[in-house]
GROMACS .gro file of C-alpha atoms in nm:
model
  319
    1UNK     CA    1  -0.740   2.167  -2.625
    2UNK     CA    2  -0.562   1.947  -2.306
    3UNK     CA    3  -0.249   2.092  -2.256
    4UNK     CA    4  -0.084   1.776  -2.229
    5UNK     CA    5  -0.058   1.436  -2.405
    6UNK     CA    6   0.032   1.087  -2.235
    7UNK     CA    7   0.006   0.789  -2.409
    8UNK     CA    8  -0.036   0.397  -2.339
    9UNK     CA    9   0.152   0.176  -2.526
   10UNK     CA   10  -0.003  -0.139  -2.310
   11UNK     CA   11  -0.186  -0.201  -2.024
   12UNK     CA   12  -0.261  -0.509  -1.819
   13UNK     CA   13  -0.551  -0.372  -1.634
   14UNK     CA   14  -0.929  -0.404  -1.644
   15UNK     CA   15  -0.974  -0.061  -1.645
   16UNK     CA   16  -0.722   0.274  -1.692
   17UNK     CA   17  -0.980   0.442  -1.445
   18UNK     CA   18  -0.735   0.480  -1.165
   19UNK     CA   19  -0.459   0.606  -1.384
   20UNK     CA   20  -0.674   0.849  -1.535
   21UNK     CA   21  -0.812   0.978  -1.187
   22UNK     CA   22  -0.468   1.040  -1.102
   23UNK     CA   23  -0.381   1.234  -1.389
   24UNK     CA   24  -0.741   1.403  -1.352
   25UNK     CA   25  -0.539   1.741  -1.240
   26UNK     CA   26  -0.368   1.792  -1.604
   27UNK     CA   27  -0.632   1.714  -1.787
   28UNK     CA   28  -0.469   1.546  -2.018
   29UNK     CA   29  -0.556   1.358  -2.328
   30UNK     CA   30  -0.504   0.981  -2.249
   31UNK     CA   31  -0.455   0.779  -2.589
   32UNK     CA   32  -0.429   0.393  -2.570
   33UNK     CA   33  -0.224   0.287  -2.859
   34UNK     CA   34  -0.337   0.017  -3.117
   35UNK     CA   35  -0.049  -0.228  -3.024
   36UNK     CA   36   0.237  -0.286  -2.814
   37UNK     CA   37   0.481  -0.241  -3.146
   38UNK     CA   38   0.659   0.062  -3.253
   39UNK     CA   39   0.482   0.122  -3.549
   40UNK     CA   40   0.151   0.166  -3.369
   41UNK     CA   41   0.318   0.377  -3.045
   42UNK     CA   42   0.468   0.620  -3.285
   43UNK     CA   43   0.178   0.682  -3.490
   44UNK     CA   44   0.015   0.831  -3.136
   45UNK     CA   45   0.319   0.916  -2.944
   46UNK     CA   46   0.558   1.132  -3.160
   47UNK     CA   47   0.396   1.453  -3.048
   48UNK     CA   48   0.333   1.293  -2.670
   49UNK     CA   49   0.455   1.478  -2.375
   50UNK     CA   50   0.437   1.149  -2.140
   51UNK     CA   51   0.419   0.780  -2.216
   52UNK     CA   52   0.276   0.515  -1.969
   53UNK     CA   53   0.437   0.165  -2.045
   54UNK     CA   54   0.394  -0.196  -1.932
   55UNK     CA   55   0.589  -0.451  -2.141
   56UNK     CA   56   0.631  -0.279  -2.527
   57UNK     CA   57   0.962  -0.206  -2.603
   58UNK     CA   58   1.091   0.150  -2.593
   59UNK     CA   59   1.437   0.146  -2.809
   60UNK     CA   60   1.638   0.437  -2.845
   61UNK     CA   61   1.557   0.502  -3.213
   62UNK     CA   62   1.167   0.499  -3.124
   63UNK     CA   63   1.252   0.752  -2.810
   64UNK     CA   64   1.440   0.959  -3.044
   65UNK     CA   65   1.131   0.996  -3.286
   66UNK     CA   66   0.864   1.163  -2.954
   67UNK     CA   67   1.037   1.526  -2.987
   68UNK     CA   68   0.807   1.629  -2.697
   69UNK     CA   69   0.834   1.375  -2.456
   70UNK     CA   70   0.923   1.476  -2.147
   71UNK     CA   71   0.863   1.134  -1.876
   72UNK     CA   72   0.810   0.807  -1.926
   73UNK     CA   73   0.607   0.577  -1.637
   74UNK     CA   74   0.638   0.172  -1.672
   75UNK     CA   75   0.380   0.030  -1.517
   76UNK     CA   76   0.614  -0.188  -1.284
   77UNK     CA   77   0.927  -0.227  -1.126
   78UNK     CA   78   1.177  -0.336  -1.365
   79UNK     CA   79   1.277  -0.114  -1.693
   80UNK     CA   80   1.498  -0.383  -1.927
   81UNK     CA   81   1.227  -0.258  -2.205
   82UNK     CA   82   1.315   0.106  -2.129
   83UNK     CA   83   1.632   0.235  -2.380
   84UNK     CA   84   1.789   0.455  -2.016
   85UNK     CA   85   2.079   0.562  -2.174
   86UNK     CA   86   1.885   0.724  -2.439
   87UNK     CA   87   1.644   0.855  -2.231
   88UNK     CA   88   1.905   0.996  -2.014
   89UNK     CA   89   2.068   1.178  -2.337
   90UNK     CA   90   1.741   1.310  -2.454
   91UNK     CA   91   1.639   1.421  -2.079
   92UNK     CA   92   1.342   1.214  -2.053
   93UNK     CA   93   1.243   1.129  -1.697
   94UNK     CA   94   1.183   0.764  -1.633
   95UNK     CA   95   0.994   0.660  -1.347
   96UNK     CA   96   0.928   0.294  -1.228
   97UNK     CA   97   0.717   0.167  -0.877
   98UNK     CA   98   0.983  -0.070  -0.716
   99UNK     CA   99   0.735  -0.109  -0.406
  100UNK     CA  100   0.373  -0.220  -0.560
  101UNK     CA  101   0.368  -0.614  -0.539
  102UNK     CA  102   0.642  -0.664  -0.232
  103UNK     CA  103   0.335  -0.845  -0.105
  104UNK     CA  104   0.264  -1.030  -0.387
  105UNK     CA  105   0.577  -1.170  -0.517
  106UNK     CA  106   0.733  -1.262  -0.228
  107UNK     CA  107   0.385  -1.459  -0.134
  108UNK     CA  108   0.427  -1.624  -0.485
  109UNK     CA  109   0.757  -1.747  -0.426
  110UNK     CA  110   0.659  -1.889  -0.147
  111UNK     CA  111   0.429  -2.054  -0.271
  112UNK     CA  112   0.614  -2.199  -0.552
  113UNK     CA  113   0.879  -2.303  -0.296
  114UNK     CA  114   0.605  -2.486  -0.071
  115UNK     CA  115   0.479  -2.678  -0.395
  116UNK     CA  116   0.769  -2.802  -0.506
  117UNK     CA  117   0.955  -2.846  -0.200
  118UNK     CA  118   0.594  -3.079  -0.098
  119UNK     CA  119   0.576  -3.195  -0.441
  120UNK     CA  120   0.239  -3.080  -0.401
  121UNK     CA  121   0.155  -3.081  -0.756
  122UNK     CA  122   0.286  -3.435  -0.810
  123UNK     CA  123   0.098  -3.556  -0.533
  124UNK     CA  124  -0.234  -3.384  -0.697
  125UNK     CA  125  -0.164  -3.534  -0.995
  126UNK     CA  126  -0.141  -3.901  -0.855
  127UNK     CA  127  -0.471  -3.848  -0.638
  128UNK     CA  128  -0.654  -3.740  -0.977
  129UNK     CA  129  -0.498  -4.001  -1.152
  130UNK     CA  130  -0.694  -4.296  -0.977
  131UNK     CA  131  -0.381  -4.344  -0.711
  132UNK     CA  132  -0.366  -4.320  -0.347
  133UNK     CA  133   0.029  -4.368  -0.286
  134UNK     CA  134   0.239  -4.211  -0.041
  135UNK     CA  135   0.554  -4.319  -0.197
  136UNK     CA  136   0.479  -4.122  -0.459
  137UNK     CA  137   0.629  -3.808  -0.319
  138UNK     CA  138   0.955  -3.985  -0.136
  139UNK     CA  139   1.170  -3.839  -0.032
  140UNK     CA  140   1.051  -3.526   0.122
  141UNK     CA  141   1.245  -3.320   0.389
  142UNK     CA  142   1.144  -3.150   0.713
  143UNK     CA  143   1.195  -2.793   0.619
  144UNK     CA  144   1.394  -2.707   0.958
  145UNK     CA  145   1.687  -2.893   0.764
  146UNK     CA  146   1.660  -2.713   0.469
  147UNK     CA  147   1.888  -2.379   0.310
  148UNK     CA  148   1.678  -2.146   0.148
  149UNK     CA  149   1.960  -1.909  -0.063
  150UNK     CA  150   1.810  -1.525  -0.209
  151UNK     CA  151   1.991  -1.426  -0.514
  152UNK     CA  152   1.929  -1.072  -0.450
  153UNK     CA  153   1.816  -0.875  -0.105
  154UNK     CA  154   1.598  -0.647  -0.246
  155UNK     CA  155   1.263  -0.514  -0.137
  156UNK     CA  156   1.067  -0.882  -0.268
  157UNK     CA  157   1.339  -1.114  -0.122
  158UNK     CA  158   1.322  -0.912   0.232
  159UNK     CA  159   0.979  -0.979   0.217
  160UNK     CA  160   1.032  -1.348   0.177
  161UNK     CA  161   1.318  -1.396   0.408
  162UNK     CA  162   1.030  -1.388   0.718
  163UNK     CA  163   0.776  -1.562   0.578
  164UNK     CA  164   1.037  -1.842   0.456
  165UNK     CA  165   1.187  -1.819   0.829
  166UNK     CA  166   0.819  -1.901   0.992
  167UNK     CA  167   0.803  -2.222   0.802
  168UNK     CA  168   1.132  -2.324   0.977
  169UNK     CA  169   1.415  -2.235   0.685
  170UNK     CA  170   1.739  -2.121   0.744
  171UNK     CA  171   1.754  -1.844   0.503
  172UNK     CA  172   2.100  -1.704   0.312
  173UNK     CA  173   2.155  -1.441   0.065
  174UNK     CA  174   2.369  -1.279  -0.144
  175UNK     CA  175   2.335  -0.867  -0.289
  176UNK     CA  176   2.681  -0.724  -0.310
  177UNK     CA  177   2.516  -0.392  -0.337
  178UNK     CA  178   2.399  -0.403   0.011
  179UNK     CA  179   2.546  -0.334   0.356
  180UNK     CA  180   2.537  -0.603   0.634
  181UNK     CA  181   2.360  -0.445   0.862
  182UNK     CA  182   2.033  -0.514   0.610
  183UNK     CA  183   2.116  -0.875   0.628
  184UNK     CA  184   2.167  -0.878   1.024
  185UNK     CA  185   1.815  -0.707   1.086
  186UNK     CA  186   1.622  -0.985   0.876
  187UNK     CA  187   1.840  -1.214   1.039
  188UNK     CA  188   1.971  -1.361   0.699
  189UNK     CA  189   2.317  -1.479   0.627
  190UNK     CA  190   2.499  -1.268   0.374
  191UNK     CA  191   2.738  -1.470   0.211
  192UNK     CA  192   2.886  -1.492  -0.179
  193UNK     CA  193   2.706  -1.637  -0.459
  194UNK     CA  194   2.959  -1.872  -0.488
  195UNK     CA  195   2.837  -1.982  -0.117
  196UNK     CA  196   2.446  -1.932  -0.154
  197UNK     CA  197   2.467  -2.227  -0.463
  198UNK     CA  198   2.743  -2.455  -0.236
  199UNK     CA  199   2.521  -2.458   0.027
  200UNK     CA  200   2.156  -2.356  -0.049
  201UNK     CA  201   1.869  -2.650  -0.088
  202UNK     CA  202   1.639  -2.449  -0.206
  203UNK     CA  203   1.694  -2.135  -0.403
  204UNK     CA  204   1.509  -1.843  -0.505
  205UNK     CA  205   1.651  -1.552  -0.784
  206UNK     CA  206   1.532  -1.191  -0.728
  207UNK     CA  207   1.835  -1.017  -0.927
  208UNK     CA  208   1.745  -0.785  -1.141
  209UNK     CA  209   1.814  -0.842  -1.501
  210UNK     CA  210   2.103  -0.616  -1.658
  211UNK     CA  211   2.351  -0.730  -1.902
  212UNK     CA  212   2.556  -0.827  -1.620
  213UNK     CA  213   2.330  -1.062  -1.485
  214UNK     CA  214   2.128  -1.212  -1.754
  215UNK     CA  215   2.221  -1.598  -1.797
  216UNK     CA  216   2.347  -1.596  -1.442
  217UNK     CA  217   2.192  -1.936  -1.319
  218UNK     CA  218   2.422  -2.108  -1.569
  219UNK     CA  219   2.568  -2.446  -1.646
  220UNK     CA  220   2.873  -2.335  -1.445
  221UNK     CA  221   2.634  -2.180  -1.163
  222UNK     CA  222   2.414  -2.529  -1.140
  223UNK     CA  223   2.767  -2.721  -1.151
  224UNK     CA  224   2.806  -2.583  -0.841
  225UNK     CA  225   2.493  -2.633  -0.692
  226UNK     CA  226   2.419  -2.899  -0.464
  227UNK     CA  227   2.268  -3.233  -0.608
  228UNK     CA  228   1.844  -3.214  -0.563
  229UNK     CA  229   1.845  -2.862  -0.519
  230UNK     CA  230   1.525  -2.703  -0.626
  231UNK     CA  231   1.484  -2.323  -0.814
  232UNK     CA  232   1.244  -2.103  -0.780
  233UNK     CA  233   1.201  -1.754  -1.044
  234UNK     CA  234   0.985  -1.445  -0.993
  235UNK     CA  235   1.194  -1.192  -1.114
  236UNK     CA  236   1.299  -1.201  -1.483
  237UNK     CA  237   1.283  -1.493  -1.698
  238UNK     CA  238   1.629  -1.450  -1.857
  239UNK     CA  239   1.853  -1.469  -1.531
  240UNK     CA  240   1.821  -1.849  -1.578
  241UNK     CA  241   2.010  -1.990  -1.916
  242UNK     CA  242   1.676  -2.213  -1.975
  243UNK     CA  243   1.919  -2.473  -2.179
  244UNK     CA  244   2.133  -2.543  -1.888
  245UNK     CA  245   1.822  -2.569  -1.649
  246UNK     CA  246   1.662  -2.837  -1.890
  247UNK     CA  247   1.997  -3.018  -1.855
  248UNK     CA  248   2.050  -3.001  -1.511
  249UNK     CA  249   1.690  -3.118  -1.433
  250UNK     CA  250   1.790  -3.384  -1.720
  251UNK     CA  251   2.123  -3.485  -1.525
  252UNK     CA  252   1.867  -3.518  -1.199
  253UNK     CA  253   2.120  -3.191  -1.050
  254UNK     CA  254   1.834  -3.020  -1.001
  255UNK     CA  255   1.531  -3.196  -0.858
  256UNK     CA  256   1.252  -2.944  -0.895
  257UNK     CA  257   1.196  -2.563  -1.012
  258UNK     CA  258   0.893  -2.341  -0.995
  259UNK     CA  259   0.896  -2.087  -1.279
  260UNK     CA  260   0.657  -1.766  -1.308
  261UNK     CA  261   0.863  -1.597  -1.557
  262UNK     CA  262   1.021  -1.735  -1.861
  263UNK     CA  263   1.299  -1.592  -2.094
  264UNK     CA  264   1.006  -1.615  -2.370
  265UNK     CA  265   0.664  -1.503  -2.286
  266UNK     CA  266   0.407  -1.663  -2.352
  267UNK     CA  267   0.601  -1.969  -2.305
  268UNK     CA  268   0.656  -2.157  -2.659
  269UNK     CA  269   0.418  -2.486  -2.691
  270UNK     CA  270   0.759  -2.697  -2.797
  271UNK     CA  271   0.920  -2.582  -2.490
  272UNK     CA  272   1.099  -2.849  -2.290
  273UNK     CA  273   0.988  -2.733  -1.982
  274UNK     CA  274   0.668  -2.797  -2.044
  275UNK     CA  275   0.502  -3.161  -1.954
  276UNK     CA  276   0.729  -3.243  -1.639
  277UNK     CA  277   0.644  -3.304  -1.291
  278UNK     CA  278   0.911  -3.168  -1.086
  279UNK     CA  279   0.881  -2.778  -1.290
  280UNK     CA  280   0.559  -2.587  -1.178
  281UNK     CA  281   0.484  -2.313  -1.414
  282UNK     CA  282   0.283  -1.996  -1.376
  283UNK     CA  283   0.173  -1.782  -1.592
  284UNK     CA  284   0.368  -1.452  -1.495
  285UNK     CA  285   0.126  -1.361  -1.244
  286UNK     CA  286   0.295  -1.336  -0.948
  287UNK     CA  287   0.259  -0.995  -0.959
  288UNK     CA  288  -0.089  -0.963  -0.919
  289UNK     CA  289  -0.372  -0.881  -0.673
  290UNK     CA  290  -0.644  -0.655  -0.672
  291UNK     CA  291  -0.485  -0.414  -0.434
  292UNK     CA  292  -0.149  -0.432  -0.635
  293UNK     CA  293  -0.290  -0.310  -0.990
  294UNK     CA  294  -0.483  -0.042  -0.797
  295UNK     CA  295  -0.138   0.042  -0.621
  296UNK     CA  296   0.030   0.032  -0.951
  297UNK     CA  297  -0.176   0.228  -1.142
  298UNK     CA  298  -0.205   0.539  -0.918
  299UNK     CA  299   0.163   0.529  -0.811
  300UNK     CA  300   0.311   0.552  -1.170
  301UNK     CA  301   0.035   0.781  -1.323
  302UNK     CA  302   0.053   1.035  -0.975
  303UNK     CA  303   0.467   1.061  -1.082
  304UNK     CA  304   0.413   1.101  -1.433
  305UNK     CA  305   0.155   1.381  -1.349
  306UNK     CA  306   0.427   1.568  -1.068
  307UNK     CA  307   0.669   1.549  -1.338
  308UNK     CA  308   0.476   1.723  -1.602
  309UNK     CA  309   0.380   1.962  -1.352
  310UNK     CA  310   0.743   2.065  -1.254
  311UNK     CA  311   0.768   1.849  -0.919
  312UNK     CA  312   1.006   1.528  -0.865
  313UNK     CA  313   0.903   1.237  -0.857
  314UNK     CA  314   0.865   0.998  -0.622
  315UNK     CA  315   1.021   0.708  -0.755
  316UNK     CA  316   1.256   0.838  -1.073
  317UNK     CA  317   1.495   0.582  -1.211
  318UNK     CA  318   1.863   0.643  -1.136
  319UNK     CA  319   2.008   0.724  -1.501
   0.00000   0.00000   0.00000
């Protein structure tokens, strides 16, 4: 009989190979649950000594239910669907990979920020609709003119800040949480938020979402936003108040946004987002490559395995 138990709630990948391989040195019995809801985790995980989790909700009340459980590993690097002040009270280890899609994310915000800032899309549209019209994309602005403001200066915006820079952007940002000598190195502004939305053409959120900051990009935050500025979101749907982002795209405040992650996922068909051509939308995907699932995988199953084998982790949550 394995001497441990870890179970999936959920998994995005192809194949839980590479997770497995790294918790080969357990031996462990691996059991995918039926569902992502807490009816079907708890009828596999009460008596589980590790859980692996992508997006399925782990509340307090379901935590307090797995008397064994000793670590928890989310399959990415946010935990909003992680209860950590329970798991804090009850001990449990939570353990996250804040580096596996730097590459990725920052590559699709960049891309989202190209397309819209081109109206690339637009233009597509027009050619496949029978047309053959410049004017269809006027005005569009030499990029060496243009703001680009980072909500955020984590790992994923410090990734874009170069890449944005090489296309000719001056590039801004604001992280409270972060000393100024991490802004002078990329060569990046720091300045308030206040300041990133007075002065920013193009902006781009990487905050992560707490209670604090979900419904940041507001009314009163797009109020003070210059008129045509365009938005771009990788990070968590919910830092944008959706309502006040239809209106302001409505009120023509906001020319253009590029949207991989929505406050509701999948995105509902009624959704007012959907059908215009100034708001690219993408599928929550920015996350992914080949090499970042791989990367994923073996990074949150090889801590989950250290823990239950008395060693720290590599990248624990701070509770």
């Amino acid at each position: 009989m394995s001497k441990f138990k870890i179970v999936v709630t959920d998994s995005p990948f192809p194949s839980l190979d590479p997770a497995k391989e790294a918790l080969a040195r357990l031996d462990p019995e691996v059991v995918q649950a039926k569902s992502p809801s807490a009816e079907d985790i708890l009828a596999v995980a009460r008596d589980a000594d590790g859980i692996l989790v992508t997006y399925a909700k782990l509340p307090g009340e379901l935590l307090r239910e797995c008397k064994k459980l000793k670590v928890i590993g989310r399959f990415g690097l946010g935990v909003d669907n992680i209860d950590i002040p329970a798991a804090k009270e009850l001990g449990i280890v939570v353990t996250y990979v804040p580096d596996y899609c730097l590459h990725e994310v920052s590559d699709h915000a960049m891309a989202l920020l190209l397309s819209i800032a081109r109206k690339i899309p637009l233009a597509n549209k027009s050619v496949h609709g029978g047309e053959w019209r410049m004017p269809v994309v006027v005005p569009l602005r030499r990029f060496n003119t243009l703001t680009l403001g980072l909500i955020g200066f984590g790992g994923i915006p410090r990734n874009l800040a170069p890449k944005a820079q090489a296309f000719g952007f001056k590039v801004i940002a604001s992280d409270p949480y972060l000393p100024n000598e991490m802004f002078d190195a990329a060569g990046v502004e720091s300045v308030t938020l206040d300041e990133l939305y007075a002065r920013s053409d193009l902006i781009s959120v990487h905050a992560p979402l707490t209670p604090q900051t979900r419904g940041l990009v507001n009314d009163d935050a797009f109020a003070k936003m210059k008129p045509g500025v365009m938005i771009v979101n990788t990070a968590r749907g919910p830092l944008i108040d959706e309502a006040a982002l239809v209106r302001a795209l409505d009120a023509g405040k906001v020319a253009a946004a590029g949207l991989d992650v929505v406050t509701t996922e999948p995105l509902p068909k009624d959704s007012p987002l959907i059908g215009r051509d100034n708001v690219v939308l993408t599928p929550h995907t920015g996350f992914y490559s080949v090499e970042a699932l791989l990367e994923l995988e073996t990074k949150c199953a090889t801590d989950v395995a250290r823990v239950l084998s008395g060693e720290k982790p590599v990248y624990p949550v701070k509770m």
